[in-house]
DNA sequence: GTCAGTGCAAACTTTTTGCAACTAC
DNA sequence: GTAGTTGCAAAAAGTTTGCACTGAC
């Protein structure tokens, strides 16, 4: 583990650690007098297994394919709770796609989005992650911070140059 | 002008400079063989006058109140063009509202969003702005970069402490 | 005069809401 | 047993699409 930083307090070795996520969620539910239903537990487990970005539909399909039926309404409800519990964060990369991610997984990277083809890439930059995390903002308690870099990927750029004019999509 | 940085190439003194925006847009339209319609010109002018975030509905209302009728479809179409022309950027602070902003206005600040009340505040941080702008990303041409800091504002925090439990909204 | 662009309404997608049935406590 | 949750379907909200008409070139 040569990459582990000394000052990285709260270091979570595996960002998709289901047990750890579960216990945080259970704690949150207990604290707020909410019920620990099978649906809630199963949805969180499913999220941990996806290991990456997900949307409501993807989650619904995955759960169906695991023979666990749950309504979309419950998925929305559970994600809302998970966001309140600071376990999940929301991303919106383009108009019609809201995607979510485990906060512990999102904390280490930033997003590079191509305006042409919409591809989302993740980049790591320790310096900026640390700087942003330690940023003090007046009258505000930071919980999570997210950076999006928009531009044109090399593939689209190549296409642009060879068409001499920019492709609209 | 003591704050003007030497290496700030392309410094735009007034981010809402209608004439400048207009000429960039005209240039973009000409370059791409698109028509310079009254609607397009008026929508951009309206955006420059709003001076801050706006959404499609807000733009529609503002134009109506100026006795200029334009359909929502045309507003969407024009915003799309303005984004392609790198004049406007898109933000999504919460689920249901996509908001836009003039790129020149957005370039200088970042967004602080309260997860409780949804309030969006702007902060300036020269260091991070410059660092991000100069960041080199492999196989990618950066056009714009945007940072969102999520957390709890002091008002909501106060409320939380005095209710002992977190309010869901 | 031609065809890109607009207005309007319908279609589509995503998210929210209301209510009866269910189940964690 | 009670009240918080869920499922289902309908509603709402935001965005896109299709087509006839208009106006920029």
XYZ file of N, CA and C in Angstrom, chain B residues 22-93:
216
model
N -22.669 38.878 -29.023
C -23.352 38.887 -30.302
C -22.413 38.608 -31.465
N -21.263 39.282 -31.455
C -20.356 39.105 -32.585
C -19.751 37.705 -32.606
N -19.531 37.133 -31.424
C -19.028 35.751 -31.375
C -20.080 34.798 -31.949
N -21.333 35.054 -31.567
C -22.432 34.201 -32.023
C -22.617 34.316 -33.538
N -22.613 35.546 -34.022
C -22.741 35.798 -35.462
C -21.641 35.055 -36.220
N -20.441 35.166 -35.682
C -19.296 34.490 -36.297
C -19.525 32.982 -36.344
N -20.001 32.447 -35.228
C -20.282 31.006 -35.153
C -21.328 30.604 -36.186
N -22.404 31.388 -36.258
C -23.496 31.082 -37.188
C -23.006 31.133 -38.635
N -22.258 32.167 -38.949
C -21.723 32.325 -40.303
C -20.841 31.138 -40.674
N -19.926 30.835 -39.760
C -18.976 29.744 -39.958
C -19.659 28.407 -40.229
N -20.839 28.222 -39.629
C -21.534 26.953 -39.764
C -22.702 27.024 -40.746
N -22.805 28.120 -41.469
C -23.857 28.257 -42.472
C -25.253 28.282 -41.882
N -25.366 28.857 -40.672
C -26.676 28.925 -40.024
C -27.223 30.346 -40.129
N -28.536 30.458 -40.074
C -29.161 31.768 -40.276
C -29.157 32.641 -39.033
N -29.015 33.918 -39.283
C -29.008 34.888 -38.181
C -30.417 35.407 -37.991
N -31.213 34.674 -37.256
C -32.614 35.072 -37.090
C -32.782 36.040 -35.926
N -33.897 36.769 -35.963
C -34.227 37.707 -34.883
C -34.343 36.962 -33.556
N -34.954 35.772 -33.608
C -35.135 34.982 -32.382
C -33.783 34.705 -31.718
N -32.847 34.228 -32.497
C -31.529 33.876 -31.951
C -30.833 35.082 -31.332
N -30.897 36.186 -32.054
C -30.255 37.399 -31.572
C -30.917 37.881 -30.274
N -32.248 37.864 -30.281
C -32.995 38.369 -29.120
C -32.784 37.491 -27.889
N -32.743 36.178 -28.106
C -32.537 35.262 -26.976
C -31.170 35.515 -26.334
N -30.155 35.652 -27.144
C -28.821 35.915 -26.587
C -28.786 37.250 -25.830
N -29.409 38.252 -26.407
C -29.477 39.557 -25.751
C -30.149 39.436 -24.384
N -31.237 38.700 -24.362
C -31.995 38.500 -23.123
C -31.127 37.811 -22.075
N -30.356 36.817 -22.504
C -29.464 36.091 -21.597
C -28.428 37.053 -20.999
N -27.886 37.921 -21.844
C -26.888 38.885 -21.372
C -27.492 39.837 -20.337
N -28.771 40.145 -20.510
C -29.423 41.065 -19.576
C -29.792 40.423 -18.252
N -29.973 39.096 -18.262
C -30.355 38.405 -17.025
C -29.213 38.459 -16.014
N -27.996 38.393 -16.497
C -26.817 38.471 -15.635
C -26.847 37.483 -14.476
N -26.761 36.219 -14.805
C -26.720 35.187 -13.776
C -27.279 33.888 -14.344
N -27.633 32.966 -13.466
C -28.203 31.705 -13.923
C -29.581 31.927 -14.519
N -29.935 31.081 -15.446
C -31.282 31.134 -16.001
C -31.692 29.745 -16.459
N -33.010 29.532 -16.543
C -33.500 28.291 -17.132
C -34.431 28.636 -18.288
N -34.866 27.625 -19.020
C -35.672 27.823 -20.219
C -36.943 28.598 -19.896
N -37.567 28.239 -18.798
C -38.811 28.883 -18.406
C -38.617 30.366 -18.094
N -37.571 30.635 -17.352
C -37.240 32.015 -16.970
C -37.028 32.875 -18.221
N -36.302 32.302 -19.166
C -36.004 32.985 -20.419
C -37.301 33.253 -21.183
N -38.154 32.248 -21.212
C -39.438 32.362 -21.905
C -40.271 33.487 -21.306
N -40.350 33.501 -19.981
C -41.131 34.526 -19.271
C -40.568 35.925 -19.532
N -39.268 36.026 -19.420
C -38.607 37.319 -19.612
C -38.874 37.862 -21.014
N -38.759 37.003 -22.008
C -38.985 37.410 -23.394
C -40.444 37.815 -23.595
N -41.357 37.036 -23.012
C -42.790 37.365 -23.090
C -43.045 38.750 -22.512
N -42.453 38.982 -21.339
C -42.679 40.261 -20.652
C -42.062 41.431 -21.424
N -41.125 41.111 -22.303
C -40.559 42.144 -23.180
C -41.332 42.221 -24.498
N -42.508 41.547 -24.496
C -43.349 41.504 -25.690
C -42.667 40.866 -26.889
N -41.781 39.932 -26.602
C -41.179 39.192 -27.708
C -41.597 37.740 -27.573
N -42.438 37.291 -28.486
C -42.888 35.913 -28.382
C -41.984 34.965 -29.155
N -41.597 33.900 -28.453
C -40.788 32.857 -29.081
C -41.179 31.532 -28.420
N -41.200 30.463 -29.193
C -41.615 29.178 -28.629
C -40.496 28.559 -27.801
N -40.899 27.689 -26.877
C -39.916 26.990 -26.038
C -38.962 26.194 -26.912
N -39.497 25.582 -27.955
C -38.667 24.779 -28.854
C -37.518 25.608 -29.416
N -37.816 26.838 -29.788
C -36.768 27.711 -30.325
C -35.766 28.090 -29.251
N -36.242 28.239 -28.031
C -35.318 28.550 -26.940
C -34.355 27.380 -26.742
N -34.894 26.170 -26.704
C -34.036 24.993 -26.562
C -33.034 24.929 -27.707
N -33.525 25.146 -28.911
C -32.680 25.116 -30.096
C -31.546 26.146 -29.999
N -31.906 27.344 -29.602
C -30.910 28.416 -29.522
C -29.878 28.160 -28.425
N -30.349 27.676 -27.282
C -29.409 27.374 -26.199
C -28.413 26.307 -26.643
N -28.918 25.322 -27.366
C -28.052 24.264 -27.901
C -26.941 24.875 -28.764
N -27.340 25.808 -29.628
C -26.361 26.482 -30.488
C -25.372 27.286 -29.653
N -25.881 27.982 -28.658
C -25.030 28.815 -27.813
C -24.027 27.962 -27.040
N -24.450 26.762 -26.678
C -23.514 25.863 -25.989
C -22.453 25.372 -26.969
N -22.881 25.063 -28.179
C -21.907 24.650 -29.203
C -20.929 25.762 -29.528
N -21.428 26.998 -29.456
C -20.569 28.151 -29.743
C -19.712 28.518 -28.536
N -19.822 27.703 -27.461
C -19.050 27.927 -26.230
C -19.385 29.265 -25.574
N -20.614 29.717 -25.726
C -21.022 30.964 -25.085
C -21.795 30.697 -23.812
N -22.414 29.520 -23.748
C -23.270 29.182 -22.613
C -22.882 27.812 -22.071
N -22.981 27.655 -20.764
C -22.730 26.349 -20.155
C -23.960 25.895 -19.369
N -24.049 24.594 -19.184
C -25.205 24.039 -18.485
C -24.845 23.608 -17.073
N -25.759 23.878 -16.138
C -25.594 23.414 -14.769
C -26.824 22.612 -14.378
N -26.631 21.649 -13.525
C -27.780 20.923 -12.982
C -27.545 20.816 -11.491
N -28.234 21.665 -10.749
C -28.003 21.691 -9.311
C -28.890 20.704 -8.573
